[in-house]
Amino acid sequence: MSKKFCLLVGSIAVIGVAIAFYSSRTGEKNQPQTEDKIVERPVSKNKESGDPKKIHKDILRQIASGKDTVYGISPDMAEKELERRAGDEPEIDKSRADVTKLPFEIVKFISKSPVSLAGVSPKRAMNELVRRYLSIDLTDSGDVNSAILLEALNHRNETKAVEDWAKNEDAEAVEAFLKEEADRDPSSIANFALGLKKLDSERDVGMSYMERYATHAHGDAFDNPDEEKSYKELIEAIKKLK
């Protein structure tokens, strides 16, 4: 075998290896990514997502100052939207928010805030969550006070109320939050709401929440004589449930 022939065979072999290597690399690039590289995360059915442009600046500032994503809006997104509004005042910022029209995630966020946001106090936000959870009609009142709670207690078995509870899309998410609040604060209205909701379906559980609420005086109940009277009537009505 001649020397030239050996060199030719060797060159062909080297070229073949190079082509095979290049083909394998190209094939890898064209292959779909594996599950290890792309992970599809399920989206929670209760997780809401909104547009920062439609959120009041007070709420955006509170989100921007924290670490959590609220209503699908991260602190970074909130900060960028506030920067975009610099020197401008959109309609959303010119008046206080209507708590009855705010999405659950935002109302929950305000209820946990140390200060009022967009003209809505934490107490008002909590009352709104209770209103939604129990489907209470506040046509004649802007607040869920003791008189309203007593009326809800006295009419808890009405067919319409039961149907409204069943149709409430936020009920599951609100209930989970109310349980957290009830455990955190035994005097919270969350205890009454949970107790009322469960009195008929899980009476022992419902009564435990009701009793907790009845044995821990709510500070706001004594802001004025009328509320104090209504509160005492509510507590007496709870005691008669036994």
Short mmCIF file of C-alpha atoms in Angstrom, two decimals:
data_model
loop_
_atom_site.label_atom_id
_atom_site.label_comp_id
_atom_site.label_asym_id
_atom_site.label_seq_id
_atom_site.Cartn_x
_atom_site.Cartn_y
_atom_site.Cartn_z
CA MET A 1 0.00 0.00 0.00
CA SER A 2 1.55 3.33 -1.07
CA LYS A 3 2.19 6.23 1.26
CA LYS A 4 -0.13 8.52 -0.77
CA PHE A 5 -2.96 6.02 -0.52
CA CYS A 6 -2.60 5.83 3.29
CA LEU A 7 -2.69 9.62 3.55
CA LEU A 8 -5.82 9.74 1.40
CA VAL A 9 -7.63 7.17 3.55
CA GLY A 10 -6.61 9.02 6.72
CA SER A 11 -7.88 12.34 5.38
CA ILE A 12 -11.23 10.81 4.45
CA ALA A 13 -11.57 9.32 7.94
CA VAL A 14 -10.85 12.67 9.61
CA ILE A 15 -13.37 14.46 7.39
CA GLY A 16 -15.98 11.78 8.16
CA VAL A 17 -15.52 12.17 11.90
CA ALA A 18 -15.80 15.96 11.57
CA ILE A 19 -19.02 15.67 9.57
CA ALA A 20 -20.53 13.22 12.07
CA PHE A 21 -19.62 15.48 14.99
CA TYR A 22 -21.10 18.56 13.28
CA SER A 23 -24.30 16.65 12.42
CA SER A 24 -24.74 15.47 15.99
CA ARG A 25 -24.34 19.03 17.34
CA THR A 26 -26.80 20.41 14.79
CA GLY A 27 -29.27 17.66 15.65
CA GLU A 28 -29.06 18.54 19.35
CA LYS A 29 -29.86 22.17 18.59
CA ASN A 30 -32.86 21.20 16.50
CA GLN A 31 -34.22 18.78 19.07
CA PRO A 32 -37.07 20.09 21.32
CA GLN A 33 -35.97 21.04 24.83
CA THR A 34 -36.39 18.41 27.50
CA GLU A 35 -38.74 18.78 30.47
CA ASP A 36 -35.71 19.47 32.65
CA LYS A 37 -35.05 22.69 30.72
CA ILE A 38 -38.63 23.89 30.27
CA VAL A 39 -41.02 23.28 33.13
CA GLU A 40 -44.66 24.08 32.59
CA ARG A 41 -46.02 25.31 35.92
CA PRO A 42 -49.74 24.88 36.46
CA VAL A 43 -51.67 28.11 36.92
CA SER A 44 -53.85 28.18 40.04
CA LYS A 45 -57.50 28.69 39.22
CA ASN A 46 -57.77 31.15 42.10
CA LYS A 47 -54.76 33.19 41.03
CA GLU A 48 -55.78 36.47 39.51
CA SER A 49 -53.71 38.63 37.23
CA GLY A 50 -54.22 42.28 36.37
CA ASP A 51 -52.83 45.22 34.44
CA PRO A 52 -50.69 47.64 36.51
CA LYS A 53 -52.06 50.53 34.42
CA LYS A 54 -55.50 49.92 35.94
CA ILE A 55 -54.32 49.92 39.57
CA HIS A 56 -54.32 52.99 41.85
CA LYS A 57 -50.89 54.49 42.58
CA ASP A 58 -51.26 53.98 46.36
CA ILE A 59 -51.64 50.25 45.84
CA LEU A 60 -48.77 50.15 43.36
CA ARG A 61 -46.49 51.96 45.81
CA GLN A 62 -47.30 49.43 48.53
CA ILE A 63 -46.60 46.53 46.16
CA ALA A 64 -43.36 48.17 44.98
CA SER A 65 -42.16 48.54 48.57
CA GLY A 66 -42.62 44.84 49.31
CA LYS A 67 -41.33 41.54 47.98
CA ASP A 68 -44.51 39.72 46.94
CA THR A 69 -46.37 39.64 43.66
CA VAL A 70 -49.96 40.78 44.09
CA TYR A 71 -52.70 40.28 41.50
CA GLY A 72 -50.00 39.18 39.07
CA ILE A 73 -48.09 42.45 39.62
CA SER A 74 -44.53 42.12 40.88
CA PRO A 75 -42.73 44.87 42.84
CA ASP A 76 -40.62 45.57 39.74
CA MET A 77 -43.69 45.89 37.52
CA ALA A 78 -45.31 48.25 40.03
CA GLU A 79 -42.17 50.39 40.19
CA LYS A 80 -41.95 50.65 36.40
CA GLU A 81 -45.61 51.66 36.15
CA LEU A 82 -45.11 54.37 38.79
CA GLU A 83 -42.12 55.68 36.85
CA ARG A 84 -44.20 55.71 33.67
CA ARG A 85 -46.81 57.87 35.42
CA ALA A 86 -44.25 60.44 36.61
CA GLY A 87 -45.61 63.91 35.88
CA ASP A 88 -48.97 62.48 34.85
CA GLU A 89 -52.17 61.74 36.77
CA PRO A 90 -54.40 59.17 35.09
CA GLU A 91 -58.09 58.91 35.98
CA ILE A 92 -57.47 55.88 38.19
CA ASP A 93 -55.44 58.05 40.61
CA LYS A 94 -57.89 60.96 40.88
CA SER A 95 -60.36 59.35 43.27
CA ARG A 96 -60.57 56.67 45.91
CA ALA A 97 -61.06 53.09 44.83
CA ASP A 98 -64.46 51.41 44.95
CA VAL A 99 -63.73 48.45 47.20
CA THR A 100 -66.81 46.58 45.99
CA LYS A 101 -65.35 46.46 42.48
CA LEU A 102 -61.76 45.62 43.35
CA PRO A 103 -60.55 42.05 42.64
CA PHE A 104 -60.11 39.69 45.57
CA GLU A 105 -56.30 39.75 45.54
CA ILE A 106 -56.24 43.55 45.85
CA VAL A 107 -58.89 43.67 48.58
CA LYS A 108 -56.97 41.03 50.52
CA PHE A 109 -53.76 43.03 50.06
CA ILE A 110 -55.41 46.19 51.45
CA SER A 111 -56.88 44.30 54.40
CA LYS A 112 -53.34 43.29 55.41
CA SER A 113 -51.91 46.76 54.92
CA PRO A 114 -50.89 48.83 57.97
CA VAL A 115 -52.46 51.93 56.37
CA SER A 116 -55.34 52.82 54.08
CA LEU A 117 -54.67 52.42 50.37
CA ALA A 118 -56.50 54.28 47.60
CA GLY A 119 -58.92 55.62 50.21
CA VAL A 120 -59.83 52.14 51.50
CA SER A 121 -58.99 51.24 55.10
CA PRO A 122 -57.82 47.75 56.11
CA LYS A 123 -61.01 47.31 58.15
CA ARG A 124 -63.20 48.29 55.21
CA ALA A 125 -61.33 45.81 53.02
CA MET A 126 -61.84 43.02 55.56
CA ASN A 127 -65.53 43.87 55.79
CA GLU A 128 -65.76 43.67 52.02
CA LEU A 129 -64.27 40.17 52.04
CA VAL A 130 -66.81 39.12 54.67
CA ARG A 131 -69.60 40.68 52.60
CA ARG A 132 -68.53 38.67 49.55
CA TYR A 133 -68.06 35.48 51.53
CA LEU A 134 -71.51 35.65 53.11
CA SER A 135 -73.20 37.41 50.18
CA ILE A 136 -74.48 40.10 52.54
CA ASP A 137 -76.52 42.90 50.99
CA LEU A 138 -75.22 46.29 52.15
CA THR A 139 -77.75 48.42 50.28
CA ASP A 140 -78.61 50.43 53.39
CA SER A 141 -75.13 50.46 54.92
CA GLY A 142 -71.59 50.89 53.73
CA ASP A 143 -70.13 48.77 56.49
CA VAL A 144 -70.51 45.30 57.96
CA ASN A 145 -71.40 46.29 61.53
CA SER A 146 -72.90 44.25 64.35
CA ALA A 147 -76.46 45.04 63.27
CA ILE A 148 -75.74 43.71 59.79
CA LEU A 149 -74.13 40.57 61.23
CA LEU A 150 -77.13 39.99 63.51
CA GLU A 151 -79.46 40.25 60.53
CA ALA A 152 -77.31 37.79 58.58
CA LEU A 153 -77.39 35.39 61.53
CA ASN A 154 -81.17 35.59 61.81
CA HIS A 155 -81.65 34.98 58.10
CA ARG A 156 -78.93 32.43 57.46
CA ASN A 157 -81.37 29.72 56.36
CA GLU A 158 -83.02 31.76 53.63
CA THR A 159 -82.87 29.96 50.27
CA LYS A 160 -81.50 32.98 48.40
CA ALA A 161 -78.61 33.39 50.84
CA VAL A 162 -77.66 29.73 50.50
CA GLU A 163 -77.80 29.96 46.71
CA ASP A 164 -75.67 33.12 46.73
CA TRP A 165 -73.05 31.41 48.89
CA ALA A 166 -72.87 28.51 46.45
CA LYS A 167 -72.43 30.87 43.47
CA ASN A 168 -69.68 32.95 45.05
CA GLU A 169 -66.61 32.36 42.87
CA ASP A 170 -64.28 33.85 45.48
CA ALA A 171 -65.64 31.78 48.37
CA GLU A 172 -62.82 29.21 48.44
CA ALA A 173 -60.03 31.77 48.29
CA VAL A 174 -61.73 34.13 50.75
CA GLU A 175 -62.38 31.28 53.19
CA ALA A 176 -58.71 30.28 53.20
CA PHE A 177 -57.72 33.86 54.01
CA LEU A 178 -60.42 34.26 56.68
CA LYS A 179 -59.15 31.14 58.42
CA GLU A 180 -55.69 32.69 58.61
CA GLU A 181 -57.13 35.89 60.06
CA ALA A 182 -59.34 34.01 62.53
CA ASP A 183 -56.34 32.09 63.85
CA ARG A 184 -54.29 35.28 64.05
CA ASP A 185 -56.95 37.36 65.83
CA PRO A 186 -59.71 35.65 67.87
CA SER A 187 -61.72 38.89 67.94
CA SER A 188 -61.63 39.30 64.17
CA ILE A 189 -64.89 39.41 62.25
CA ALA A 190 -63.42 36.51 60.27
CA ASN A 191 -64.43 34.20 63.14
CA PHE A 192 -68.06 35.24 62.88
CA ALA A 193 -68.08 34.85 59.09
CA LEU A 194 -66.62 31.35 59.23
CA GLY A 195 -68.94 30.37 62.06
CA LEU A 196 -72.04 31.58 60.22
CA LYS A 197 -71.05 29.84 57.00
CA LYS A 198 -70.52 26.50 58.73
CA LEU A 199 -73.31 26.48 61.32
CA ASP A 200 -75.56 24.21 59.29
CA SER A 201 -73.06 22.05 57.41
CA GLU A 202 -70.45 21.62 60.16
CA ARG A 203 -72.15 22.76 63.34
CA ASP A 204 -69.33 21.93 65.76
CA VAL A 205 -66.82 23.81 63.65
CA GLY A 206 -69.23 26.70 63.15
CA MET A 207 -69.96 26.96 66.87
CA SER A 208 -66.26 26.92 67.75
CA TYR A 209 -65.71 30.00 65.57
CA MET A 210 -68.83 31.69 66.89
CA GLU A 211 -67.84 31.07 70.51
CA ARG A 212 -64.36 32.41 69.89
CA TYR A 213 -65.85 35.60 68.45
CA ALA A 214 -68.35 35.92 71.31
CA THR A 215 -65.71 35.54 74.04
CA HIS A 216 -63.21 38.02 72.59
CA ALA A 217 -64.61 41.54 72.60
CA HIS A 218 -64.09 43.41 69.35
CA GLY A 219 -62.52 46.81 70.07
CA ASP A 220 -64.40 48.57 67.28
CA ALA A 221 -67.71 47.54 68.84
CA PHE A 222 -67.41 50.28 71.43
CA ASP A 223 -66.68 53.21 69.15
CA ASN A 224 -70.21 54.50 69.64
CA PRO A 225 -73.26 53.63 71.82
CA ASP A 226 -75.36 52.28 68.94
CA GLU A 227 -72.65 49.87 67.81
CA GLU A 228 -72.04 48.75 71.39
CA LYS A 229 -75.74 47.96 71.78
CA SER A 230 -75.85 46.04 68.48
CA TYR A 231 -72.71 44.14 69.42
CA LYS A 232 -74.20 43.02 72.75
CA GLU A 233 -77.37 41.88 70.99
CA LEU A 234 -75.25 39.93 68.52
CA ILE A 235 -73.31 38.20 71.29
CA GLU A 236 -76.55 37.26 73.08
CA ALA A 237 -77.91 35.81 69.83
CA ILE A 238 -74.75 33.73 69.42
CA LYS A 239 -75.05 32.39 72.98
CA LYS A 240 -78.62 31.30 72.29
CA LEU A 241 -77.40 29.10 69.44
CA LYS A 242 -76.23 26.45 71.91
#
